[in-house]
């Protein structure tokens, strides 16, 4: 993908057996988070449960990727972290900020201390609340709350605390049923309390994935299946929308906690976000991406000759690019080499051009004098694609660059956990200037191609996307392509986002 955007991942571990190995929950949380690093590199954190500790629940979180947070390059420091946070249960999180700033205090899990054990809890989540403003306003106006961070995680913590405020220990399934009725949006939550009860839930629409399974005496939950597989869980299940996993007194139960009015699995998970080795709701990410490539090939109009070479943008467009090349009988070559060790750095050049050159090396040996078919998974803002085309021509020496995108044009913001919340940051609306339905007009695509410096541009069709995933269109969220938002507040925010765009207001639509 040309522009870095991610959401978050959650994880949970419960080890049933007694003895020393029972305290290895943190080791498996670490592994689950490491395997989900693709979903967020801003911060990582865990809360573990250990009744032998004064701090029955204890939370460790820091800014940075998982390896840095767990100090794996310093053996002594790392051992100390694993010793201090040992326990037989825990939850974990990697974060990419879609709401709120990048400070450490916003890293998750969020732990809320209390003397009463059912009110002492920690939670983390993956998603965004589309009714964040209304929830926040209600707390401030009706209940005299002071909001510190102005992020939906803080709001969610307050609402959860309010659901737990009874004088007797509440039933957690009912707590989350009531909570879900107040929330609009995408929310996969992992929760643990000082009784050692754990809940992991998937929101009623099922925007983001959750999988779970056993390995011997150990129960593991993760956002993505590749994390479970790499921890030895091969027989995993997909948690259904509106369902939760409840770990209590050594038992694990899966229960329905909310009605699911409709499934809305985010199409972008298959196209770009999820790890290519994962399977989401029984549909493989890799197979979907190869299908997307085949669909692009089926609709290709350029006549291929010996001068053509197909170059996928690494790594997320590789499966689609290779499949497209195979169908078109043109070579697929690594004309762009990704520099895997750049990581997140604050000393990288600030211009988009610098960032493209830090991230990729263009191979002249592959592209010089060639007609390059550049395959990417999506164009969101367009600025990186423009720089990439320029770079491939200037440094790679390509004669022509024909851009093929495996996702249909992005025309609307996302209010469900993906970092694109305004119309003004998107490329296509700048040309359409009003909300539109159906496929984008070819004249507009031609104009965009010209402005990007591409010799031609073609996007995936909406029908091609649906066919490639292999799920009925009604079970997918494609709101950022179609403008059809599945939730009440999503629809409202879409109108507001367009209104803001027309008035020249650039701030995030769902937050202050
Ligand atoms: S709006 Fe787009 S990115 Fe957001 S959940 Fe729906 S399909 Fe995914």
PDB file of C-alpha atoms in Angstrom, residues 216-499:
ATOM      1  CA  UNK A 216      -3.298 -28.189  24.876  1.00  0.00           C
ATOM      2  CA  UNK A 217      -4.256 -26.449  28.140  1.00  0.00           C
ATOM      3  CA  UNK A 218      -3.920 -22.983  26.723  1.00  0.00           C
ATOM      4  CA  UNK A 219      -6.721 -20.871  25.269  1.00  0.00           C
ATOM      5  CA  UNK A 220      -5.689 -18.093  22.860  1.00  0.00           C
ATOM      6  CA  UNK A 221      -7.596 -15.259  21.195  1.00  0.00           C
ATOM      7  CA  UNK A 222      -6.286 -12.880  18.522  1.00  0.00           C
ATOM      8  CA  UNK A 223      -7.507 -10.493  15.879  1.00  0.00           C
ATOM      9  CA  UNK A 224      -5.873 -12.528  13.135  1.00  0.00           C
ATOM     10  CA  UNK A 225      -5.504 -16.250  12.508  1.00  0.00           C
ATOM     11  CA  UNK A 226      -1.819 -16.080  11.516  1.00  0.00           C
ATOM     12  CA  UNK A 227      -1.028 -15.138  15.145  1.00  0.00           C
ATOM     13  CA  UNK A 228      -2.808 -18.240  16.460  1.00  0.00           C
ATOM     14  CA  UNK A 229      -1.222 -20.529  13.880  1.00  0.00           C
ATOM     15  CA  UNK A 230       2.226 -19.247  14.786  1.00  0.00           C
ATOM     16  CA  UNK A 231       1.477 -20.102  18.421  1.00  0.00           C
ATOM     17  CA  UNK A 232       0.576 -23.670  17.472  1.00  0.00           C
ATOM     18  CA  UNK A 233      -3.237 -23.308  17.300  1.00  0.00           C
ATOM     19  CA  UNK A 234      -4.253 -24.860  13.995  1.00  0.00           C
ATOM     20  CA  UNK A 235      -7.870 -25.663  14.792  1.00  0.00           C
ATOM     21  CA  UNK A 236      -9.185 -22.152  15.385  1.00  0.00           C
ATOM     22  CA  UNK A 237     -12.676 -20.677  15.109  1.00  0.00           C
ATOM     23  CA  UNK A 238     -13.983 -17.279  13.982  1.00  0.00           C
ATOM     24  CA  UNK A 239     -15.992 -15.488  16.664  1.00  0.00           C
ATOM     25  CA  UNK A 240     -19.418 -14.585  15.244  1.00  0.00           C
ATOM     26  CA  UNK A 241     -20.572 -10.921  15.294  1.00  0.00           C
ATOM     27  CA  UNK A 242     -22.561 -10.105  18.453  1.00  0.00           C
ATOM     28  CA  UNK A 243     -20.859 -12.938  20.376  1.00  0.00           C
ATOM     29  CA  UNK A 244     -18.406 -12.979  23.228  1.00  0.00           C
ATOM     30  CA  UNK A 245     -15.976 -15.410  24.821  1.00  0.00           C
ATOM     31  CA  UNK A 246     -16.343 -15.623  28.587  1.00  0.00           C
ATOM     32  CA  UNK A 247     -13.550 -17.160  30.664  1.00  0.00           C
ATOM     33  CA  UNK A 248     -14.689 -17.785  34.215  1.00  0.00           C
ATOM     34  CA  UNK A 249     -13.736 -20.303  36.936  1.00  0.00           C
ATOM     35  CA  UNK A 250     -11.672 -22.382  34.533  1.00  0.00           C
ATOM     36  CA  UNK A 251     -14.430 -22.584  31.882  1.00  0.00           C
ATOM     37  CA  UNK A 252     -14.502 -21.008  28.466  1.00  0.00           C
ATOM     38  CA  UNK A 253     -17.902 -20.276  26.969  1.00  0.00           C
ATOM     39  CA  UNK A 254     -18.981 -18.559  23.763  1.00  0.00           C
ATOM     40  CA  UNK A 255     -22.239 -16.640  24.148  1.00  0.00           C
ATOM     41  CA  UNK A 256     -24.378 -14.312  22.131  1.00  0.00           C
ATOM     42  CA  UNK A 257     -24.570 -10.953  23.913  1.00  0.00           C
ATOM     43  CA  UNK A 258     -26.151  -8.700  21.247  1.00  0.00           C
ATOM     44  CA  UNK A 259     -28.391  -8.966  18.200  1.00  0.00           C
ATOM     45  CA  UNK A 260     -26.490  -8.706  14.917  1.00  0.00           C
ATOM     46  CA  UNK A 261     -28.657  -6.588  12.589  1.00  0.00           C
ATOM     47  CA  UNK A 262     -26.321  -7.248   9.692  1.00  0.00           C
ATOM     48  CA  UNK A 263     -22.813  -8.450   9.054  1.00  0.00           C
ATOM     49  CA  UNK A 264     -20.413  -5.759   7.790  1.00  0.00           C
ATOM     50  CA  UNK A 265     -16.971  -7.298   7.477  1.00  0.00           C
ATOM     51  CA  UNK A 266     -14.499  -4.604   6.392  1.00  0.00           C
ATOM     52  CA  UNK A 267     -13.441  -5.315   2.803  1.00  0.00           C
ATOM     53  CA  UNK A 268     -10.158  -3.477   3.433  1.00  0.00           C
ATOM     54  CA  UNK A 269      -9.020  -6.234   5.796  1.00  0.00           C
ATOM     55  CA  UNK A 270      -8.750  -8.612   2.814  1.00  0.00           C
ATOM     56  CA  UNK A 271      -7.454  -5.985   0.390  1.00  0.00           C
ATOM     57  CA  UNK A 272      -4.720  -4.470   2.537  1.00  0.00           C
ATOM     58  CA  UNK A 273      -4.751  -4.575   6.344  1.00  0.00           C
ATOM     59  CA  UNK A 274      -4.688  -8.190   7.360  1.00  0.00           C
ATOM     60  CA  UNK A 275      -1.612 -10.357   7.187  1.00  0.00           C
ATOM     61  CA  UNK A 276      -1.578 -12.154   3.835  1.00  0.00           C
ATOM     62  CA  UNK A 277      -1.368 -15.517   5.626  1.00  0.00           C
ATOM     63  CA  UNK A 278      -4.537 -14.936   7.674  1.00  0.00           C
ATOM     64  CA  UNK A 279      -8.017 -16.293   7.090  1.00  0.00           C
ATOM     65  CA  UNK A 280     -10.858 -13.901   7.951  1.00  0.00           C
ATOM     66  CA  UNK A 281     -14.347 -15.283   8.496  1.00  0.00           C
ATOM     67  CA  UNK A 282     -13.410 -18.395   6.520  1.00  0.00           C
ATOM     68  CA  UNK A 283     -12.026 -16.477   3.542  1.00  0.00           C
ATOM     69  CA  UNK A 284      -8.273 -16.501   2.926  1.00  0.00           C
ATOM     70  CA  UNK A 285      -6.544 -13.137   2.515  1.00  0.00           C
ATOM     71  CA  UNK A 286      -4.009 -14.625   0.090  1.00  0.00           C
ATOM     72  CA  UNK A 287      -6.645 -16.249  -2.138  1.00  0.00           C
ATOM     73  CA  UNK A 288      -8.694 -13.026  -2.125  1.00  0.00           C
ATOM     74  CA  UNK A 289      -5.666 -11.006  -3.229  1.00  0.00           C
ATOM     75  CA  UNK A 290      -4.854 -13.459  -6.028  1.00  0.00           C
ATOM     76  CA  UNK A 291      -8.519 -13.283  -7.128  1.00  0.00           C
ATOM     77  CA  UNK A 292      -8.262  -9.481  -7.166  1.00  0.00           C
ATOM     78  CA  UNK A 293      -5.255  -9.793  -9.470  1.00  0.00           C
ATOM     79  CA  UNK A 294      -7.128 -12.177 -11.773  1.00  0.00           C
ATOM     80  CA  UNK A 295     -10.039  -9.735 -11.939  1.00  0.00           C
ATOM     81  CA  UNK A 296      -7.649  -6.902 -12.865  1.00  0.00           C
ATOM     82  CA  UNK A 297      -6.232  -9.116 -15.631  1.00  0.00           C
ATOM     83  CA  UNK A 298      -9.726  -9.931 -16.921  1.00  0.00           C
ATOM     84  CA  UNK A 299     -10.456  -6.212 -17.361  1.00  0.00           C
ATOM     85  CA  UNK A 300      -7.066  -5.207 -18.735  1.00  0.00           C
ATOM     86  CA  UNK A 301      -7.224  -3.238 -21.999  1.00  0.00           C
ATOM     87  CA  UNK A 302      -3.546  -2.519 -22.583  1.00  0.00           C
ATOM     88  CA  UNK A 303      -2.108  -4.820 -25.254  1.00  0.00           C
ATOM     89  CA  UNK A 304       0.883  -6.528 -23.712  1.00  0.00           C
ATOM     90  CA  UNK A 305       4.169  -6.858 -25.575  1.00  0.00           C
ATOM     91  CA  UNK A 306       7.784  -7.709 -24.810  1.00  0.00           C
ATOM     92  CA  UNK A 307       8.374  -4.246 -23.322  1.00  0.00           C
ATOM     93  CA  UNK A 308       5.858  -4.748 -20.502  1.00  0.00           C
ATOM     94  CA  UNK A 309       6.874  -5.770 -17.010  1.00  0.00           C
ATOM     95  CA  UNK A 310       4.566  -5.987 -14.018  1.00  0.00           C
ATOM     96  CA  UNK A 311       5.842  -4.573 -10.728  1.00  0.00           C
ATOM     97  CA  UNK A 312       3.747  -5.071  -7.571  1.00  0.00           C
ATOM     98  CA  UNK A 313       4.175  -2.530  -4.765  1.00  0.00           C
ATOM     99  CA  UNK A 314       5.651  -4.604  -1.932  1.00  0.00           C
ATOM    100  CA  UNK A 315       4.397  -6.338   0.088  1.00  0.00           C
ATOM    101  CA  UNK A 316       0.618  -6.037   0.154  1.00  0.00           C
ATOM    102  CA  UNK A 317       0.111  -5.941  -3.633  1.00  0.00           C
ATOM    103  CA  UNK A 318       2.394  -8.903  -4.350  1.00  0.00           C
ATOM    104  CA  UNK A 319      -0.247 -11.648  -4.411  1.00  0.00           C
ATOM    105  CA  UNK A 320      -2.534  -9.605  -6.700  1.00  0.00           C
ATOM    106  CA  UNK A 321       0.359  -8.540  -8.950  1.00  0.00           C
ATOM    107  CA  UNK A 322       1.729 -12.063  -9.369  1.00  0.00           C
ATOM    108  CA  UNK A 323      -1.731 -13.461 -10.202  1.00  0.00           C
ATOM    109  CA  UNK A 324      -2.386 -10.665 -12.698  1.00  0.00           C
ATOM    110  CA  UNK A 325       0.984 -11.209 -14.391  1.00  0.00           C
ATOM    111  CA  UNK A 326       0.358 -14.954 -14.653  1.00  0.00           C
ATOM    112  CA  UNK A 327      -3.012 -14.381 -16.322  1.00  0.00           C
ATOM    113  CA  UNK A 328      -1.606 -11.786 -18.730  1.00  0.00           C
ATOM    114  CA  UNK A 329       1.532 -13.834 -19.433  1.00  0.00           C
ATOM    115  CA  UNK A 330       3.842 -10.912 -18.617  1.00  0.00           C
ATOM    116  CA  UNK A 331       6.786 -11.196 -16.222  1.00  0.00           C
ATOM    117  CA  UNK A 332       6.194 -10.085 -12.626  1.00  0.00           C
ATOM    118  CA  UNK A 333       9.419  -8.678 -11.225  1.00  0.00           C
ATOM    119  CA  UNK A 334      10.606  -6.981  -8.057  1.00  0.00           C
ATOM    120  CA  UNK A 335      11.230  -3.581  -9.600  1.00  0.00           C
ATOM    121  CA  UNK A 336      10.686  -2.029  -6.191  1.00  0.00           C
ATOM    122  CA  UNK A 337      12.592  -3.469  -3.258  1.00  0.00           C
ATOM    123  CA  UNK A 338      11.229  -2.638   0.130  1.00  0.00           C
ATOM    124  CA  UNK A 339      13.698  -1.557   2.751  1.00  0.00           C
ATOM    125  CA  UNK A 340      12.453  -3.695   5.645  1.00  0.00           C
ATOM    126  CA  UNK A 341      14.683  -2.088   8.246  1.00  0.00           C
ATOM    127  CA  UNK A 342      13.527   1.522   7.967  1.00  0.00           C
ATOM    128  CA  UNK A 343      10.885   1.028  10.672  1.00  0.00           C
ATOM    129  CA  UNK A 344       9.390   4.024  12.331  1.00  0.00           C
ATOM    130  CA  UNK A 345      11.817   6.886  12.520  1.00  0.00           C
ATOM    131  CA  UNK A 346      11.617  10.515  13.483  1.00  0.00           C
ATOM    132  CA  UNK A 347      14.737  11.472  11.587  1.00  0.00           C
ATOM    133  CA  UNK A 348      13.508  10.381   8.170  1.00  0.00           C
ATOM    134  CA  UNK A 349      13.106  13.150   5.603  1.00  0.00           C
ATOM    135  CA  UNK A 350       9.881  15.000   6.030  1.00  0.00           C
ATOM    136  CA  UNK A 351       8.877  15.195   2.371  1.00  0.00           C
ATOM    137  CA  UNK A 352       6.741  12.510   0.754  1.00  0.00           C
ATOM    138  CA  UNK A 353       9.502  12.020  -1.821  1.00  0.00           C
ATOM    139  CA  UNK A 354      12.063  11.300   0.896  1.00  0.00           C
ATOM    140  CA  UNK A 355       9.728   8.812   2.506  1.00  0.00           C
ATOM    141  CA  UNK A 356       9.164   6.948  -0.768  1.00  0.00           C
ATOM    142  CA  UNK A 357      12.926   6.727  -1.302  1.00  0.00           C
ATOM    143  CA  UNK A 358      13.506   5.590   2.284  1.00  0.00           C
ATOM    144  CA  UNK A 359      10.928   2.861   1.875  1.00  0.00           C
ATOM    145  CA  UNK A 360      11.710   1.512  -1.590  1.00  0.00           C
ATOM    146  CA  UNK A 361      14.649   1.126  -3.922  1.00  0.00           C
ATOM    147  CA  UNK A 362      13.763   1.242  -7.625  1.00  0.00           C
ATOM    148  CA  UNK A 363      15.646  -1.290  -9.745  1.00  0.00           C
ATOM    149  CA  UNK A 364      16.797   0.195 -13.017  1.00  0.00           C
ATOM    150  CA  UNK A 365      17.838  -3.310 -14.112  1.00  0.00           C
ATOM    151  CA  UNK A 366      14.147  -4.285 -14.152  1.00  0.00           C
ATOM    152  CA  UNK A 367      12.384  -1.124 -15.281  1.00  0.00           C
ATOM    153  CA  UNK A 368      14.669   0.903 -17.514  1.00  0.00           C
ATOM    154  CA  UNK A 369      13.060   1.514 -20.919  1.00  0.00           C
ATOM    155  CA  UNK A 370      10.086  -0.671 -19.951  1.00  0.00           C
ATOM    156  CA  UNK A 371       6.338  -0.158 -19.880  1.00  0.00           C
ATOM    157  CA  UNK A 372       5.738  -0.822 -16.188  1.00  0.00           C
ATOM    158  CA  UNK A 373       2.374  -2.161 -15.013  1.00  0.00           C
ATOM    159  CA  UNK A 374       2.480  -0.923 -11.413  1.00  0.00           C
ATOM    160  CA  UNK A 375       0.044  -2.866  -9.218  1.00  0.00           C
ATOM    161  CA  UNK A 376      -0.935  -1.439  -5.849  1.00  0.00           C
ATOM    162  CA  UNK A 377      -3.693  -2.391  -3.414  1.00  0.00           C
ATOM    163  CA  UNK A 378      -5.318   1.016  -3.045  1.00  0.00           C
ATOM    164  CA  UNK A 379      -5.001   4.760  -3.471  1.00  0.00           C
ATOM    165  CA  UNK A 380      -6.267   6.771  -0.527  1.00  0.00           C
ATOM    166  CA  UNK A 381      -4.647  10.200  -0.580  1.00  0.00           C
ATOM    167  CA  UNK A 382      -2.754   9.835  -3.854  1.00  0.00           C
ATOM    168  CA  UNK A 383       0.372  11.761  -2.868  1.00  0.00           C
ATOM    169  CA  UNK A 384       2.508   8.657  -2.316  1.00  0.00           C
ATOM    170  CA  UNK A 385       1.317   7.087  -5.578  1.00  0.00           C
ATOM    171  CA  UNK A 386       2.308  10.257  -7.405  1.00  0.00           C
ATOM    172  CA  UNK A 387       5.786  10.205  -5.867  1.00  0.00           C
ATOM    173  CA  UNK A 388       6.160   6.513  -6.594  1.00  0.00           C
ATOM    174  CA  UNK A 389       5.319   6.981 -10.290  1.00  0.00           C
ATOM    175  CA  UNK A 390       7.746   9.879 -10.500  1.00  0.00           C
ATOM    176  CA  UNK A 391      10.443   7.811  -8.753  1.00  0.00           C
ATOM    177  CA  UNK A 392       9.926   4.812 -11.058  1.00  0.00           C
ATOM    178  CA  UNK A 393      10.291   7.038 -14.115  1.00  0.00           C
ATOM    179  CA  UNK A 394      13.121   9.194 -12.831  1.00  0.00           C
ATOM    180  CA  UNK A 395      15.254   6.677 -10.931  1.00  0.00           C
ATOM    181  CA  UNK A 396      13.960   3.389 -12.379  1.00  0.00           C
ATOM    182  CA  UNK A 397      14.101   4.735 -15.922  1.00  0.00           C
ATOM    183  CA  UNK A 398      10.640   3.373 -16.885  1.00  0.00           C
ATOM    184  CA  UNK A 399       9.330   4.487 -20.276  1.00  0.00           C
ATOM    185  CA  UNK A 400       5.672   4.292 -19.215  1.00  0.00           C
ATOM    186  CA  UNK A 401       3.868   3.583 -15.927  1.00  0.00           C
ATOM    187  CA  UNK A 402       0.382   2.039 -16.060  1.00  0.00           C
ATOM    188  CA  UNK A 403      -1.165   1.947 -12.597  1.00  0.00           C
ATOM    189  CA  UNK A 404      -3.557  -0.870 -11.645  1.00  0.00           C
ATOM    190  CA  UNK A 405      -5.298  -0.805  -8.280  1.00  0.00           C
ATOM    191  CA  UNK A 406      -6.769  -3.963  -6.758  1.00  0.00           C
ATOM    192  CA  UNK A 407      -9.336  -2.015  -4.687  1.00  0.00           C
ATOM    193  CA  UNK A 408     -12.110   0.154  -6.172  1.00  0.00           C
ATOM    194  CA  UNK A 409     -11.729   3.962  -5.730  1.00  0.00           C
ATOM    195  CA  UNK A 410     -11.955   5.183  -2.120  1.00  0.00           C
ATOM    196  CA  UNK A 411     -14.646   7.847  -2.087  1.00  0.00           C
ATOM    197  CA  UNK A 412     -15.619   8.221   1.557  1.00  0.00           C
ATOM    198  CA  UNK A 413     -14.058   8.296   5.038  1.00  0.00           C
ATOM    199  CA  UNK A 414     -14.028   5.416   7.484  1.00  0.00           C
ATOM    200  CA  UNK A 415     -15.651   5.781  10.906  1.00  0.00           C
ATOM    201  CA  UNK A 416     -14.954   2.173  11.881  1.00  0.00           C
ATOM    202  CA  UNK A 417     -11.298   2.067  12.839  1.00  0.00           C
ATOM    203  CA  UNK A 418      -9.302   2.905   9.723  1.00  0.00           C
ATOM    204  CA  UNK A 419      -7.297   6.104   9.641  1.00  0.00           C
ATOM    205  CA  UNK A 420      -9.111   8.080   6.952  1.00  0.00           C
ATOM    206  CA  UNK A 421     -11.803  10.119   8.592  1.00  0.00           C
ATOM    207  CA  UNK A 422     -12.246  13.159   6.351  1.00  0.00           C
ATOM    208  CA  UNK A 423     -13.358  13.625   2.756  1.00  0.00           C
ATOM    209  CA  UNK A 424     -10.683  16.273   2.169  1.00  0.00           C
ATOM    210  CA  UNK A 425      -7.811  13.797   2.640  1.00  0.00           C
ATOM    211  CA  UNK A 426      -9.138  11.466  -0.084  1.00  0.00           C
ATOM    212  CA  UNK A 427      -8.118  11.715  -3.718  1.00  0.00           C
ATOM    213  CA  UNK A 428     -11.286  10.822  -5.676  1.00  0.00           C
ATOM    214  CA  UNK A 429     -13.739  13.235  -3.952  1.00  0.00           C
ATOM    215  CA  UNK A 430     -11.476  16.129  -4.977  1.00  0.00           C
ATOM    216  CA  UNK A 431     -12.480  15.309  -8.569  1.00  0.00           C
ATOM    217  CA  UNK A 432     -16.115  14.297  -7.997  1.00  0.00           C
ATOM    218  CA  UNK A 433     -16.918  17.183  -5.591  1.00  0.00           C
ATOM    219  CA  UNK A 434     -20.134  15.508  -4.349  1.00  0.00           C
ATOM    220  CA  UNK A 435     -21.109  12.107  -2.928  1.00  0.00           C
ATOM    221  CA  UNK A 436     -21.558   9.676  -5.821  1.00  0.00           C
ATOM    222  CA  UNK A 437     -22.670   6.061  -6.173  1.00  0.00           C
ATOM    223  CA  UNK A 438     -21.709   3.324  -8.647  1.00  0.00           C
ATOM    224  CA  UNK A 439     -18.422   3.106 -10.540  1.00  0.00           C
ATOM    225  CA  UNK A 440     -16.313   6.278 -10.982  1.00  0.00           C
ATOM    226  CA  UNK A 441     -16.654   7.961 -14.391  1.00  0.00           C
ATOM    227  CA  UNK A 442     -13.859   7.066 -16.836  1.00  0.00           C
ATOM    228  CA  UNK A 443     -13.220  10.730 -17.619  1.00  0.00           C
ATOM    229  CA  UNK A 444     -12.468  11.357 -13.948  1.00  0.00           C
ATOM    230  CA  UNK A 445     -10.144   8.333 -13.811  1.00  0.00           C
ATOM    231  CA  UNK A 446      -8.353   9.758 -16.871  1.00  0.00           C
ATOM    232  CA  UNK A 447      -7.912  13.129 -15.144  1.00  0.00           C
ATOM    233  CA  UNK A 448      -6.576  11.470 -11.989  1.00  0.00           C
ATOM    234  CA  UNK A 449      -4.105   9.417 -14.062  1.00  0.00           C
ATOM    235  CA  UNK A 450      -2.829  12.562 -15.731  1.00  0.00           C
ATOM    236  CA  UNK A 451      -2.414  14.408 -12.430  1.00  0.00           C
ATOM    237  CA  UNK A 452      -0.586  11.451 -10.881  1.00  0.00           C
ATOM    238  CA  UNK A 453       1.763  11.308 -13.855  1.00  0.00           C
ATOM    239  CA  UNK A 454       0.576   7.817 -14.870  1.00  0.00           C
ATOM    240  CA  UNK A 455       0.261   6.786 -18.506  1.00  0.00           C
ATOM    241  CA  UNK A 456      -2.972   5.028 -17.589  1.00  0.00           C
ATOM    242  CA  UNK A 457      -4.926   4.136 -14.446  1.00  0.00           C
ATOM    243  CA  UNK A 458      -7.442   1.378 -13.822  1.00  0.00           C
ATOM    244  CA  UNK A 459      -9.209   0.409 -10.619  1.00  0.00           C
ATOM    245  CA  UNK A 460     -10.888  -2.807  -9.519  1.00  0.00           C
ATOM    246  CA  UNK A 461     -14.650  -2.866 -10.041  1.00  0.00           C
ATOM    247  CA  UNK A 462     -16.984  -3.175  -7.039  1.00  0.00           C
ATOM    248  CA  UNK A 463     -18.368  -6.446  -8.492  1.00  0.00           C
ATOM    249  CA  UNK A 464     -14.786  -7.711  -8.949  1.00  0.00           C
ATOM    250  CA  UNK A 465     -14.004  -6.958  -5.304  1.00  0.00           C
ATOM    251  CA  UNK A 466     -17.086  -8.792  -4.018  1.00  0.00           C
ATOM    252  CA  UNK A 467     -16.413 -11.786  -6.264  1.00  0.00           C
ATOM    253  CA  UNK A 468     -12.776 -11.932  -5.145  1.00  0.00           C
ATOM    254  CA  UNK A 469     -13.620 -12.028  -1.436  1.00  0.00           C
ATOM    255  CA  UNK A 470     -16.315 -14.616  -2.100  1.00  0.00           C
ATOM    256  CA  UNK A 471     -18.860 -13.343   0.416  1.00  0.00           C
ATOM    257  CA  UNK A 472     -22.261 -11.857  -0.397  1.00  0.00           C
ATOM    258  CA  UNK A 473     -22.060  -8.057  -0.847  1.00  0.00           C
ATOM    259  CA  UNK A 474     -24.633  -7.642   1.941  1.00  0.00           C
ATOM    260  CA  UNK A 475     -22.178  -9.178   4.446  1.00  0.00           C
ATOM    261  CA  UNK A 476     -19.389  -6.711   3.633  1.00  0.00           C
ATOM    262  CA  UNK A 477     -18.718  -3.131   4.668  1.00  0.00           C
ATOM    263  CA  UNK A 478     -17.734  -1.243   1.533  1.00  0.00           C
ATOM    264  CA  UNK A 479     -18.936   2.125   2.816  1.00  0.00           C
ATOM    265  CA  UNK A 480     -15.762   4.010   1.871  1.00  0.00           C
ATOM    266  CA  UNK A 481     -16.354   2.892  -1.737  1.00  0.00           C
ATOM    267  CA  UNK A 482     -20.141   2.948  -1.989  1.00  0.00           C
ATOM    268  CA  UNK A 483     -21.136   5.625   0.554  1.00  0.00           C
ATOM    269  CA  UNK A 484     -23.516   3.091   2.163  1.00  0.00           C
ATOM    270  CA  UNK A 485     -22.613   3.173   5.838  1.00  0.00           C
ATOM    271  CA  UNK A 486     -24.063   0.294   7.864  1.00  0.00           C
ATOM    272  CA  UNK A 487     -24.700   2.137  11.154  1.00  0.00           C
ATOM    273  CA  UNK A 488     -26.921   5.071  12.060  1.00  0.00           C
ATOM    274  CA  UNK A 489     -24.073   7.351  13.182  1.00  0.00           C
ATOM    275  CA  UNK A 490     -21.923   6.272  10.254  1.00  0.00           C
ATOM    276  CA  UNK A 491     -24.593   7.633   7.896  1.00  0.00           C
ATOM    277  CA  UNK A 492     -24.787  10.873   9.888  1.00  0.00           C
ATOM    278  CA  UNK A 493     -21.012  11.341   9.948  1.00  0.00           C
ATOM    279  CA  UNK A 494     -20.810  10.755   6.195  1.00  0.00           C
ATOM    280  CA  UNK A 495     -23.118  13.729   5.591  1.00  0.00           C
ATOM    281  CA  UNK A 496     -21.168  15.794   8.103  1.00  0.00           C
ATOM    282  CA  UNK A 497     -17.856  14.802   6.480  1.00  0.00           C
ATOM    283  CA  UNK A 498     -19.082  16.011   3.083  1.00  0.00           C
ATOM    284  CA  UNK A 499     -20.439  19.180   4.628  1.00  0.00           C
TER     285      UNK A 499
END
